[in-house]
CSV table of C-alpha atoms and ligand atoms in Angstrom, one decimal:
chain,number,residue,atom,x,y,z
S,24,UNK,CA,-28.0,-9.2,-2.7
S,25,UNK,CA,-27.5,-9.5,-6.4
S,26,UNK,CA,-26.4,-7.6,-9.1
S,27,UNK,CA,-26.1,-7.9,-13.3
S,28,UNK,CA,-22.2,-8.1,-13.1
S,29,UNK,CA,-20.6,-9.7,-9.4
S,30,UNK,CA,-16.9,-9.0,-9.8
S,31,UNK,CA,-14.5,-10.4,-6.9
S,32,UNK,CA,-11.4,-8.0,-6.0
S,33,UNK,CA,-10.9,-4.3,-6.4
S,34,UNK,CA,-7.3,-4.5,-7.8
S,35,UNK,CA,-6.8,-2.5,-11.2
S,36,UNK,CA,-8.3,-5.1,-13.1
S,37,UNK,CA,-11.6,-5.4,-10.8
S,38,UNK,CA,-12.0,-1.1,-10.5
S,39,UNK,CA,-11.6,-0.8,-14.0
S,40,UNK,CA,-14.0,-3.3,-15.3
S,41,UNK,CA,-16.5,-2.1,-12.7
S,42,UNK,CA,-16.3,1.4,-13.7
S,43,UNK,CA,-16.7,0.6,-17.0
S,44,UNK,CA,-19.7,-1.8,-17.0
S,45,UNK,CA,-21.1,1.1,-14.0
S,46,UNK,CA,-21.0,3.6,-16.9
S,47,UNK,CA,-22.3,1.3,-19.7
S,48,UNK,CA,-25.4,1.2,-17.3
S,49,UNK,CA,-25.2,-2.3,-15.5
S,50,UNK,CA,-25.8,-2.9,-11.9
S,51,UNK,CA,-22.5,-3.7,-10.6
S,52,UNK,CA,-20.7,-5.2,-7.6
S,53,UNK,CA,-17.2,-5.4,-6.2
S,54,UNK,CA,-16.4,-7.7,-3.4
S,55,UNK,CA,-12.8,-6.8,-2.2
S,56,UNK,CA,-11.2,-8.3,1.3
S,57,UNK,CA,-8.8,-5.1,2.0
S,58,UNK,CA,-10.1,-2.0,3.5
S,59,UNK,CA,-8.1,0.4,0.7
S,60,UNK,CA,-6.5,2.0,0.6
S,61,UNK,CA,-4.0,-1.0,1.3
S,62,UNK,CA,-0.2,-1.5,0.4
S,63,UNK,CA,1.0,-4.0,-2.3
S,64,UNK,CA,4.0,-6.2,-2.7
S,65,UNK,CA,4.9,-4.6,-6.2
S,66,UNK,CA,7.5,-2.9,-7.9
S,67,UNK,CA,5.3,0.3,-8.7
S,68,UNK,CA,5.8,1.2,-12.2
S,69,UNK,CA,2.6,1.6,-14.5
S,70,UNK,CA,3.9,1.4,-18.4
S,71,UNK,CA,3.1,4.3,-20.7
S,72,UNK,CA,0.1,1.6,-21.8
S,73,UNK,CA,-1.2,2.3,-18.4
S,74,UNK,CA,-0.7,5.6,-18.5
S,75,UNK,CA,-2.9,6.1,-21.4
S,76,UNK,CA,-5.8,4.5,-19.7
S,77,UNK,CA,-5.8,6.9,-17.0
S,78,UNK,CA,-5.5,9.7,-19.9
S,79,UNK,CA,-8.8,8.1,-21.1
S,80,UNK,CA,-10.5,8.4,-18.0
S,81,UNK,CA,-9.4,11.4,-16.6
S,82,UNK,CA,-7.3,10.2,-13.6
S,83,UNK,CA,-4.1,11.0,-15.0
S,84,UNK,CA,-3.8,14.4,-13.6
S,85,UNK,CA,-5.2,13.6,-10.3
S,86,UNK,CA,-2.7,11.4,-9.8
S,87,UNK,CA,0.3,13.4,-10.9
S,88,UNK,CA,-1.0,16.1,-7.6
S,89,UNK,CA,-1.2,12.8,-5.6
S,90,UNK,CA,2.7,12.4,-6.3
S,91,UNK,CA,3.3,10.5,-9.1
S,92,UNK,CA,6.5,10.6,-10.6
S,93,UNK,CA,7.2,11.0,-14.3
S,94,UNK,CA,9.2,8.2,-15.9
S,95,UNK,CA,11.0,8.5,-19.3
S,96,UNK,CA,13.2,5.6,-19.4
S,97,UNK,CA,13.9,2.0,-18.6
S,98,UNK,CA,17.1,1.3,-17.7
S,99,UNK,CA,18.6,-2.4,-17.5
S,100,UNK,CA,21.7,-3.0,-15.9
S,101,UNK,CA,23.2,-6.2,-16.2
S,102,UNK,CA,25.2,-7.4,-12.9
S,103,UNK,CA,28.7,-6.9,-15.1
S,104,UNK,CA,27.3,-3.0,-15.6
S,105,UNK,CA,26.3,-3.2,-18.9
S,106,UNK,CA,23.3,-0.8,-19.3
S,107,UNK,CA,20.6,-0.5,-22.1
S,108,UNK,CA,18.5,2.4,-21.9
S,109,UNK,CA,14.8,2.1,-23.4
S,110,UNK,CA,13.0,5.1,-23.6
S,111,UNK,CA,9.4,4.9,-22.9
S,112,UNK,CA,8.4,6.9,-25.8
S,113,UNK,CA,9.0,4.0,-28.0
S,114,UNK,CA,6.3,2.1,-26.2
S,115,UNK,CA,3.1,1.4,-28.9
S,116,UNK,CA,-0.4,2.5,-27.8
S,117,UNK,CA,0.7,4.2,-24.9
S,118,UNK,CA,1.0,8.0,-23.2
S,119,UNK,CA,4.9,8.0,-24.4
S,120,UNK,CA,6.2,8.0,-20.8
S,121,UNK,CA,5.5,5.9,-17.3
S,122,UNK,CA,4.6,6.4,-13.4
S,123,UNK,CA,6.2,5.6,-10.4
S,124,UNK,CA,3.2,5.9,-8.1
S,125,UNK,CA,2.5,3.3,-4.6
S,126,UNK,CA,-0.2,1.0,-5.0
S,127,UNK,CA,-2.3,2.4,-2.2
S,128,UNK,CA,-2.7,5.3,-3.9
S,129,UNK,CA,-3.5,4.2,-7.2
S,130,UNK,CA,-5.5,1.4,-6.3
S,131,UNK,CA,-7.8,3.7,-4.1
S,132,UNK,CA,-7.8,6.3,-6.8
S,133,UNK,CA,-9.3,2.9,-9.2
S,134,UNK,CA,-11.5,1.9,-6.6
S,135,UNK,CA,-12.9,4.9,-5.6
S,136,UNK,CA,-13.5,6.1,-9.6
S,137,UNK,CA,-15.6,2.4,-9.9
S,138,UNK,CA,-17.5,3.8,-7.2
S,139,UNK,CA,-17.8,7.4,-8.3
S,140,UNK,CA,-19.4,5.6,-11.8
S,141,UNK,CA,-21.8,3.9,-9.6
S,142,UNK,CA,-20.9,0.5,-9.1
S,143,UNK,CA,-21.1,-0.6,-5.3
S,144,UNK,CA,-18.2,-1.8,-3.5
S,145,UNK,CA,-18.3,-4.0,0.0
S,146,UNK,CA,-14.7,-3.8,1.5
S,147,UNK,CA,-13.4,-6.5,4.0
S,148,UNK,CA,-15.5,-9.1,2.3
S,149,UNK,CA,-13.7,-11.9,1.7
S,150,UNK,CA,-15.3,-14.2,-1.2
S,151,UNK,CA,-15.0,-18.2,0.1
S,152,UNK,CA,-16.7,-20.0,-2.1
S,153,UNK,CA,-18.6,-20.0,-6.1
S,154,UNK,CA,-22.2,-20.6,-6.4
S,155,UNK,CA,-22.6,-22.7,-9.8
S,156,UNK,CA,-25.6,-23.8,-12.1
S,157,UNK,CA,-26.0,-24.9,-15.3
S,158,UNK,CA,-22.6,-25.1,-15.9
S,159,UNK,CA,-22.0,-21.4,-15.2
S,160,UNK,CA,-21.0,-19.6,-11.6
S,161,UNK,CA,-23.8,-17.1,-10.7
S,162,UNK,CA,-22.7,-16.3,-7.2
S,163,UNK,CA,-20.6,-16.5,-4.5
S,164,UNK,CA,-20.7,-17.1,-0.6
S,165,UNK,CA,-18.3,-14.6,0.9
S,166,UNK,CA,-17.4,-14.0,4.9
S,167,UNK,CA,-18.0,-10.0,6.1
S,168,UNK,CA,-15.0,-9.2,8.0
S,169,UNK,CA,-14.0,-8.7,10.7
S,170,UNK,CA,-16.8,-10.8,12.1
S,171,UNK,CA,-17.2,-13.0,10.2
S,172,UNK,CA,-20.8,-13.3,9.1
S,173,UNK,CA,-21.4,-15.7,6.1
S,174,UNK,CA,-23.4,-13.7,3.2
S,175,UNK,CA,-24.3,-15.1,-0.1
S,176,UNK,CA,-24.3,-12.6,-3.4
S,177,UNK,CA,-25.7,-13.5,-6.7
S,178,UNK,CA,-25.4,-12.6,-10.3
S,179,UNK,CA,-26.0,-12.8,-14.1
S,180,UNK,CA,-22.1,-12.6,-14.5
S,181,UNK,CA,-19.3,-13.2,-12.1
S,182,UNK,CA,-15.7,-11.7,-13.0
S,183,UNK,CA,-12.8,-13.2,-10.7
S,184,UNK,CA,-10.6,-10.5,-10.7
S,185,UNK,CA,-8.5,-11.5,-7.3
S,186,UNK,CA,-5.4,-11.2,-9.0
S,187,UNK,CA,-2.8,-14.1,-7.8
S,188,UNK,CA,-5.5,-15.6,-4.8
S,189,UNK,CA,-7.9,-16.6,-8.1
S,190,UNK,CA,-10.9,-16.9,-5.4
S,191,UNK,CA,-13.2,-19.2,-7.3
S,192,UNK,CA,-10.5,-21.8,-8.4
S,193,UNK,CA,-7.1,-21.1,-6.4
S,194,UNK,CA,-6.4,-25.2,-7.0
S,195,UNK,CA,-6.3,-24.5,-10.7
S,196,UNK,CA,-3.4,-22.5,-11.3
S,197,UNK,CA,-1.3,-25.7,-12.8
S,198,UNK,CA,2.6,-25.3,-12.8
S,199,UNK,CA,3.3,-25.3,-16.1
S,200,UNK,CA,6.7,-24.4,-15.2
S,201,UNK,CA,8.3,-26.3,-12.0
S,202,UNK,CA,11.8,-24.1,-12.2
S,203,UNK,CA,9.7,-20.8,-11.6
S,204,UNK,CA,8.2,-22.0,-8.5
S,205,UNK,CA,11.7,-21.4,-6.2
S,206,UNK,CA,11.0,-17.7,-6.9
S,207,UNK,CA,10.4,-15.1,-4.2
S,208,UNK,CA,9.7,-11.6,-3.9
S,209,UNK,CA,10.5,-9.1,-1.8
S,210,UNK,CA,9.7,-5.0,-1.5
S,211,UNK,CA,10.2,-2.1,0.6
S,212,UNK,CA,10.0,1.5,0.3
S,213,UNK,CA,13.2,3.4,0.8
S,214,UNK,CA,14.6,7.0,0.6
S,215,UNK,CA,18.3,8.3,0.7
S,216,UNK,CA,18.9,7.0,-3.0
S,217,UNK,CA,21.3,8.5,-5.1
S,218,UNK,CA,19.5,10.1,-8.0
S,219,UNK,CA,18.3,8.1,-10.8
S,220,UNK,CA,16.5,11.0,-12.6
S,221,UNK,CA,13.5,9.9,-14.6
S,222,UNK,CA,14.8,6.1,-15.2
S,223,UNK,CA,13.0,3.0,-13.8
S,224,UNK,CA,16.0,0.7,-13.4
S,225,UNK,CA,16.4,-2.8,-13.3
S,226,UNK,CA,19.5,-4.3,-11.9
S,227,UNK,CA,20.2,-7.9,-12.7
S,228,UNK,CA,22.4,-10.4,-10.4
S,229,UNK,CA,23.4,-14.1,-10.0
S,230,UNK,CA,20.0,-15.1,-8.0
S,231,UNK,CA,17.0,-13.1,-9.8
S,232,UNK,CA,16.7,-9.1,-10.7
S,233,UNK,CA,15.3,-6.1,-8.7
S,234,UNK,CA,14.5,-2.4,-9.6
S,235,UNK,CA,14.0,1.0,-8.5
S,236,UNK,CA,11.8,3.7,-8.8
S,237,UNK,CA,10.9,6.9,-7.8
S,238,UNK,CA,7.4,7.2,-6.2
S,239,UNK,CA,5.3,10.2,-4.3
S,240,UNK,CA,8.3,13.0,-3.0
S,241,UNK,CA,11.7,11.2,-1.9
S,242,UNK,CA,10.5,7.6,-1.9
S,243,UNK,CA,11.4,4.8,-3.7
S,244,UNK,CA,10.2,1.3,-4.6
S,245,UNK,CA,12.9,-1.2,-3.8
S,246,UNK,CA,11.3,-4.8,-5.2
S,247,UNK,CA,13.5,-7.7,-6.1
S,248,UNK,CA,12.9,-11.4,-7.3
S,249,UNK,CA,15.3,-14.0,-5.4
S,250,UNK,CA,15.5,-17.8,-4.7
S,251,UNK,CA,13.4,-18.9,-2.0
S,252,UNK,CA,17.3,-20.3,0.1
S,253,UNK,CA,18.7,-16.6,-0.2
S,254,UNK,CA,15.6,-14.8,1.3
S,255,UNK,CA,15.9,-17.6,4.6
S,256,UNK,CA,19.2,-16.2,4.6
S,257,UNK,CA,18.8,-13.2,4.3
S,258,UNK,CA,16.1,-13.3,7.5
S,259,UNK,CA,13.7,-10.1,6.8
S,260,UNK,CA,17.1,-8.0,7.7
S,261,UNK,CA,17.1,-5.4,4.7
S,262,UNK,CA,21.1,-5.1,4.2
S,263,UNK,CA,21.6,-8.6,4.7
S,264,UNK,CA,19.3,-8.9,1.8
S,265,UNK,CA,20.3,-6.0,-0.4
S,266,UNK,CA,24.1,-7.8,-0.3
S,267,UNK,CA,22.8,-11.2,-1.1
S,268,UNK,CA,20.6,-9.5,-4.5
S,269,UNK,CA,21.3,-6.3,-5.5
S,270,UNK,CA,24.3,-5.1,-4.1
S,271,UNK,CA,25.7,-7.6,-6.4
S,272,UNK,CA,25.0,-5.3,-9.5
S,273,UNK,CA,27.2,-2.4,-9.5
S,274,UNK,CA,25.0,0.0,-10.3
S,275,UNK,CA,22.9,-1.0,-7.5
S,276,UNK,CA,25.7,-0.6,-5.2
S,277,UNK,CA,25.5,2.6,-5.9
S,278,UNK,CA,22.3,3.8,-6.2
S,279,UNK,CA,21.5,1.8,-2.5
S,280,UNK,CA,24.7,3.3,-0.9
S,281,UNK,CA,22.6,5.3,1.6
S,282,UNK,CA,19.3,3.6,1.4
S,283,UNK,CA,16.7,3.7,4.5
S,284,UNK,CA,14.1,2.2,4.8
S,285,UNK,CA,10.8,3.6,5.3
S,286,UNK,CA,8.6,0.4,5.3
S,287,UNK,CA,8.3,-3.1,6.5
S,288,UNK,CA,10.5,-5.4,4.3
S,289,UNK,CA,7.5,-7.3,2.5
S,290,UNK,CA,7.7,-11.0,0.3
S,291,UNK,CA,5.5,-13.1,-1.1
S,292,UNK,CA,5.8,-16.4,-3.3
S,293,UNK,CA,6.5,-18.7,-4.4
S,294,UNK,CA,5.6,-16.9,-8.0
S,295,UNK,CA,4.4,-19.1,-11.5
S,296,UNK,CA,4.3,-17.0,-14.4
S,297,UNK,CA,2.8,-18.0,-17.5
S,298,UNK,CA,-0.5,-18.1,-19.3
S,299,UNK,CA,-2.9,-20.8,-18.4
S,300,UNK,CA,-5.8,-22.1,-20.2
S,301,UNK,CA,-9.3,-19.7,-18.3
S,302,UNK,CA,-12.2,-21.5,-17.1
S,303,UNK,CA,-15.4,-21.8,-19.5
S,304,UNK,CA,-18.0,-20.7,-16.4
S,305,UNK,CA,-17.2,-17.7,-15.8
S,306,UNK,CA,-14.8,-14.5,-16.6
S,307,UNK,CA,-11.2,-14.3,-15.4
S,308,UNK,CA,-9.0,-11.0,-15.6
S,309,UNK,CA,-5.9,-9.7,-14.2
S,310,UNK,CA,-3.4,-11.6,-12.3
S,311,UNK,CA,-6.4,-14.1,-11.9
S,312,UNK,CA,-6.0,-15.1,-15.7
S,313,UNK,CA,-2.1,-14.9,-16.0
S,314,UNK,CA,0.3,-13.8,-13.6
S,315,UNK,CA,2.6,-11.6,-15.9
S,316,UNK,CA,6.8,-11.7,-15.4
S,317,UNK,CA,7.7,-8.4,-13.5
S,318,UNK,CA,10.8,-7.1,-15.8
S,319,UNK,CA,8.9,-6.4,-18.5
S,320,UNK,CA,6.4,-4.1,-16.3
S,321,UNK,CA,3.3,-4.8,-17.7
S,322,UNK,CA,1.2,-6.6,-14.9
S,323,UNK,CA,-0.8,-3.4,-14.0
S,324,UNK,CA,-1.4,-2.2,-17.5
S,325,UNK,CA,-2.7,-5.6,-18.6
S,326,UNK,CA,-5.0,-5.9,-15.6
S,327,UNK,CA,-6.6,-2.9,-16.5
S,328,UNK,CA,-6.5,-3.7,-20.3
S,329,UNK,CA,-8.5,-7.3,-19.4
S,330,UNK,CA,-11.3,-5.6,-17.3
S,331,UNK,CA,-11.6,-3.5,-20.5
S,332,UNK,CA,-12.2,-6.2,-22.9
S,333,UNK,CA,-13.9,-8.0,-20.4
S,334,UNK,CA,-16.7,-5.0,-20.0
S,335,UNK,CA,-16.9,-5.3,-23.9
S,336,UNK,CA,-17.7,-8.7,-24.3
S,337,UNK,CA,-20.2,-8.9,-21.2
S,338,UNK,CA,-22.0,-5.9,-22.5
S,339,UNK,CA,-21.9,-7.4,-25.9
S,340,UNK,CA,-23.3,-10.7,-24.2
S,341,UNK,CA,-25.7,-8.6,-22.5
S,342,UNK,CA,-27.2,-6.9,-25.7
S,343,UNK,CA,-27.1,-10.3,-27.5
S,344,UNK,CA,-29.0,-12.4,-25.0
S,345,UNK,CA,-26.0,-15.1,-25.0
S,346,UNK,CA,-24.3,-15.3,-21.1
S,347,UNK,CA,-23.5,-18.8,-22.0
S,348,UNK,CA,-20.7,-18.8,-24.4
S,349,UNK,CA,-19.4,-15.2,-22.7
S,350,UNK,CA,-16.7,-16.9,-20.6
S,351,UNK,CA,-15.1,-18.6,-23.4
S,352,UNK,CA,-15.4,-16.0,-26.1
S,353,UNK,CA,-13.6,-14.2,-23.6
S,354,UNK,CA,-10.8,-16.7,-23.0
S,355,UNK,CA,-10.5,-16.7,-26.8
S,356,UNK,CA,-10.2,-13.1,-27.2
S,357,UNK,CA,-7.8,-12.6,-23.7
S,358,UNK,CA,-5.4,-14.9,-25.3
S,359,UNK,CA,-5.5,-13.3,-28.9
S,360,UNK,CA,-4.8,-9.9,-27.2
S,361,UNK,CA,-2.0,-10.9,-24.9
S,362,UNK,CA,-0.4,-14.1,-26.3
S,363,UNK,CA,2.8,-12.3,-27.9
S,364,UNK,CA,3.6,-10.8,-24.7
S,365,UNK,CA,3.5,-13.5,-22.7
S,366,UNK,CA,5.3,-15.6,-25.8
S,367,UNK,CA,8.3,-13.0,-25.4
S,368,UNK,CA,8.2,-13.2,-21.3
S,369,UNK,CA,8.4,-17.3,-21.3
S,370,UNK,CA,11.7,-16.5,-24.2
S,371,UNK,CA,13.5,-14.4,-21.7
S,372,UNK,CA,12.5,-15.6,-18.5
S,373,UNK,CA,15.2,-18.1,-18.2
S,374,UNK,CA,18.1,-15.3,-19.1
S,375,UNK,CA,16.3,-12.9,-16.3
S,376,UNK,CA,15.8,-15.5,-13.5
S,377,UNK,CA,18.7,-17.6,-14.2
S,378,UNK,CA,21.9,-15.1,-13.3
S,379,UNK,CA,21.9,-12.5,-15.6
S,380,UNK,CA,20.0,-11.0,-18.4
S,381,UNK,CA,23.5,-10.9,-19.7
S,382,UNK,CA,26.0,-8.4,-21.3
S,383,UNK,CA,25.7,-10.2,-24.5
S,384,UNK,CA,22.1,-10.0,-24.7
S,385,UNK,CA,22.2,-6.3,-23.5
S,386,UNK,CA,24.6,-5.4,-26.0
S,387,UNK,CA,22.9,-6.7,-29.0
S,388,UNK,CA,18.8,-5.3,-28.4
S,389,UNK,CA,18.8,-2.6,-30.8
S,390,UNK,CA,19.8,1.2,-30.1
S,391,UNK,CA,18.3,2.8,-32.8
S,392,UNK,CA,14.4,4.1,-32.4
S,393,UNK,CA,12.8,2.8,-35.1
S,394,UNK,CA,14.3,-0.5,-34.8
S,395,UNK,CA,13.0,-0.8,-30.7
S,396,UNK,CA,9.8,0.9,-31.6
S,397,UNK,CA,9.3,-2.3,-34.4
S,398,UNK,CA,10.7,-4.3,-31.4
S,399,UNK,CA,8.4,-3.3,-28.8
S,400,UNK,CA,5.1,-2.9,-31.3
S,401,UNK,CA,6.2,-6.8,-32.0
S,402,UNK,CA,5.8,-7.5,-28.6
S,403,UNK,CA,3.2,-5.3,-26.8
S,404,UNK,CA,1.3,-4.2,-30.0
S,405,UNK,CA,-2.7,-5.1,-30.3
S,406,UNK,CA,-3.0,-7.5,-32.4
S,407,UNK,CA,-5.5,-6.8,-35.1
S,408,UNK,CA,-8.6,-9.2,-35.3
J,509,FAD,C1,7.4,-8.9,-7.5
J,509,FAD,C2,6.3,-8.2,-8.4
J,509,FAD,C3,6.6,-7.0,-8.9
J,509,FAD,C4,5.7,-6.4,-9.8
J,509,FAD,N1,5.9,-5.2,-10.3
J,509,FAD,C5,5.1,-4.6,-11.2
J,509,FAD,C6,5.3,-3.3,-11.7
J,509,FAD,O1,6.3,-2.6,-11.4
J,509,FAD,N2,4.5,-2.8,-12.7
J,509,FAD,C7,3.4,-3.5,-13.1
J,509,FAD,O2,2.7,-3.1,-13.9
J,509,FAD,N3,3.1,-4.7,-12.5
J,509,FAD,C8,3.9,-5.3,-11.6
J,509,FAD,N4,3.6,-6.5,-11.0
J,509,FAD,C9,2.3,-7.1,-11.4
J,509,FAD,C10,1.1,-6.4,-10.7
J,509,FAD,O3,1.3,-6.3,-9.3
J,509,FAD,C11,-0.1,-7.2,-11.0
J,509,FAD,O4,-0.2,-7.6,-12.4
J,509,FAD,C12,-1.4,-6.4,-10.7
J,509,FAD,O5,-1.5,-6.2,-9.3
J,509,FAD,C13,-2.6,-7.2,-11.1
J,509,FAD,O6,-3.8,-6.5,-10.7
J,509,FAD,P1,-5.1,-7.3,-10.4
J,509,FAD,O7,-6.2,-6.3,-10.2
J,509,FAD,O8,-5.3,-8.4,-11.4
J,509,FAD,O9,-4.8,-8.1,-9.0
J,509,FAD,P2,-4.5,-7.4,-7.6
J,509,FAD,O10,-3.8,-6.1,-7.7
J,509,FAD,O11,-3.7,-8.5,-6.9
J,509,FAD,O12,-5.9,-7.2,-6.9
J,509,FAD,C14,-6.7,-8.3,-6.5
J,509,FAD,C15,-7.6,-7.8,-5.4
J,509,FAD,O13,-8.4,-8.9,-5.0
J,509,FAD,C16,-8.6,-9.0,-3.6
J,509,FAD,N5,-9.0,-10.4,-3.3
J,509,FAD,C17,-8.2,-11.5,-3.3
J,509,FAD,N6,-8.8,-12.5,-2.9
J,509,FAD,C18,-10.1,-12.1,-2.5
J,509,FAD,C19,-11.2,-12.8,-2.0
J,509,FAD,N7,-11.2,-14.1,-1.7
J,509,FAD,N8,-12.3,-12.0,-1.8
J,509,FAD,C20,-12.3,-10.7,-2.1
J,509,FAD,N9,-11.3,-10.0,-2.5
J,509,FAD,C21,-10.2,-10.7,-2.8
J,509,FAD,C22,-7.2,-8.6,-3.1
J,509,FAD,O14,-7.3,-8.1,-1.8
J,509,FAD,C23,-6.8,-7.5,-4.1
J,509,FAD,O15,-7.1,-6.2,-3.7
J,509,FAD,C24,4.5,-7.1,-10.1
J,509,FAD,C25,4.2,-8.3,-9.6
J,509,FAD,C26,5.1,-8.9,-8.7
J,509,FAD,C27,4.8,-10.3,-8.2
């Protein structure tokens, strides 16, 4: 089988590229392991900047009658109860508020969208291996599931977009920072919160942060970040956990005082965040390119933002005759558009991860709009040329 654009993984950044290129004309494939729609350790907040691509395509207000809830603020709480409210207005290029939606239902909605523009999608194929020439990867061998039959797919361009399992290269993901590595997270959908109105909050404590969010009718997304020691601990019992992490912030205490929960307890890890140099054969986007620190809420939003550029440049490569210099053009121009943002995540991941964001900290990030609007267009702002 082969196709003008292969891309690996139907995540938000794989749907969204596909759909894109499908509607640009190209003949496109997605290879994605899961049958969707499929849960997803994640702490389910898409940032206004995600927001407004689902404006742009018209899947905004399907997904508000799937359930999704409205989110006006950010709230951090720092484990002494210090609590800076951000609202999401303030946010630059974005819809001017957030969602609290589950994965499996705006994955699917993604997925199925790529589809509905044309491009093909094979579920439960998992991809095993990349196909190279000439210095460039123009296919992949891949395993049908459940049976197992071995397959090979080929194409004028391949986008990894498997998000944290980078299929093509999963050695090359170098630790540029050891200390992150001890990191683990854990999720679970719960009801019986006490109300936290339109907030997303994040509670900070001595061994990581968690947050909280309101999804689809009385659920919630409970997802944390802790050391690797407390989770053994802890032993996939939910209030054993909740007092080693959150309970530890007040606030938490309080919003968790009558939590249930209404999913398996999920983790994955350990977690390396940070933004690594992206191979010159072919096209990475997503959590396949850089896996993005989770307080600052952007991982979803910049998945989908890289399959947009990505469908640019290809199509651009496409109309130019010039496949061979695509992947690192690319690379140059995924690292222009998203370097600040990772620049301010590497600042403050130490404060985050390390005990607390901190009451000082807290207490001296600006209150007034304009000065957080400057703050925020600092930091998630599209850099011009
Ligand atoms: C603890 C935690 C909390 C987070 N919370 C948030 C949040 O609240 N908001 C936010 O915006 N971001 C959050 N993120 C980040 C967010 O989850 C990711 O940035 C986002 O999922 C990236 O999308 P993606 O499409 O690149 O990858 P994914 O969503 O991981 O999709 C990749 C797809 O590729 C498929 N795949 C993998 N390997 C193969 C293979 N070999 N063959 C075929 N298919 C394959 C997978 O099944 C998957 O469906 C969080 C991350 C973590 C770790």
């Amino acid at each position: 089988m082969s196709w003008d654009v292969l891309i690996i993984g139907g995540g938000p950044a794989g749907a969204v590229a596909a759909a894109d290129l499908a509607r640009r004309g190209y003949r496109v494939g997605v290879l994605e392991r899961k049958r969707f729609p499929r849960a997803k350790l994640c702490g389910e907040f898409l940032a206004p900047t995600g927001v407004a691509h689902l404006q742009h395509g018209s899947l905004l207000d399907p997904l508000l009658r799937l359930g999704a809830h409205i989110v006006r603020e950010a709230a951090f709480i720092s484990s002494r109860g210090h609590r800076y409210t951000l609202p999401l207005a303030q946010f630059p290029d974005g819809a001017g508020f957030g969602l609290g939606i589950s994965r499996a239902t705006l994955d699917h909605l993604l997925l199925e969208c790529a589809r509905a523009c044309g491009a093909e999608v094979l579920e439960q194929v998992c991809v095993t291996e990349a196909i190279a020439s000439s210095g460039r990867i123009i296919g992949v061998r891949a395993r049908m599931l459940p049976l197992g039959k071995r397959v090979t797919f080929l194409a004028s361009v391949v986008i990894d977009a498997s998000g944290r399992a980078r299929a093509l290269d999963p050695s090359s993901r170098s630790l540029k920072s050891e200390s992150d590595s001890q990191f683990f997270a854990f999720q679970a959908h719960v009801s019986g919160i006490e109300s936290i109105g339109e907030a997303v909050e994040l509670y900070f404590y001595p061994s990581g942060y968690g947050g909280l969010v309101r999804l689809e009718g009385d659920l919630y997304n409970l997802c944390g970040l802790t050391k690797r020691e407390i989770l053994r601990r802890a032993e996939s019992d939910l209030e054993r956990l909740l007092t080693l992490t959150l309970r530890q912030n007040p606030r938490a205490r309080e919003t968790l005082r009558n939590a249930r929960l209404e999913s398996p307890l999920t983790g994955c890890g350990p977690l390396r965040f940070g933004l690594e140099a992206l191979p010159h054969t072919h096209v990475v986007i997503g959590d396949a390119a850089a896996l993005m620190d989770p307080f600052l809420g952007q991982g979803i939003s910049n998945a989908m933002e890289s399959g947009l550029l990505a469908a640019a440049l290809v199509d651009a490569a496409f109309r130019m005759g010039d496949l061979r210099t695509l992947a690192s053009r690319y690379a140059r121009a995924f690292r222009r558009r998203f370097i600040r943002a990772w620049r301010a995540a590497a600042l403050l991941r130490p404060v985050a991860l390390h005990g607390d964001l901190g009451d000082r900290l807290l207490a001296r990030l600006p209150e007034r709009a304009l000065a957080q609007h400057l703050l925020l267009r600092l930091i998630f702002g599209r850099k011009i040329g």
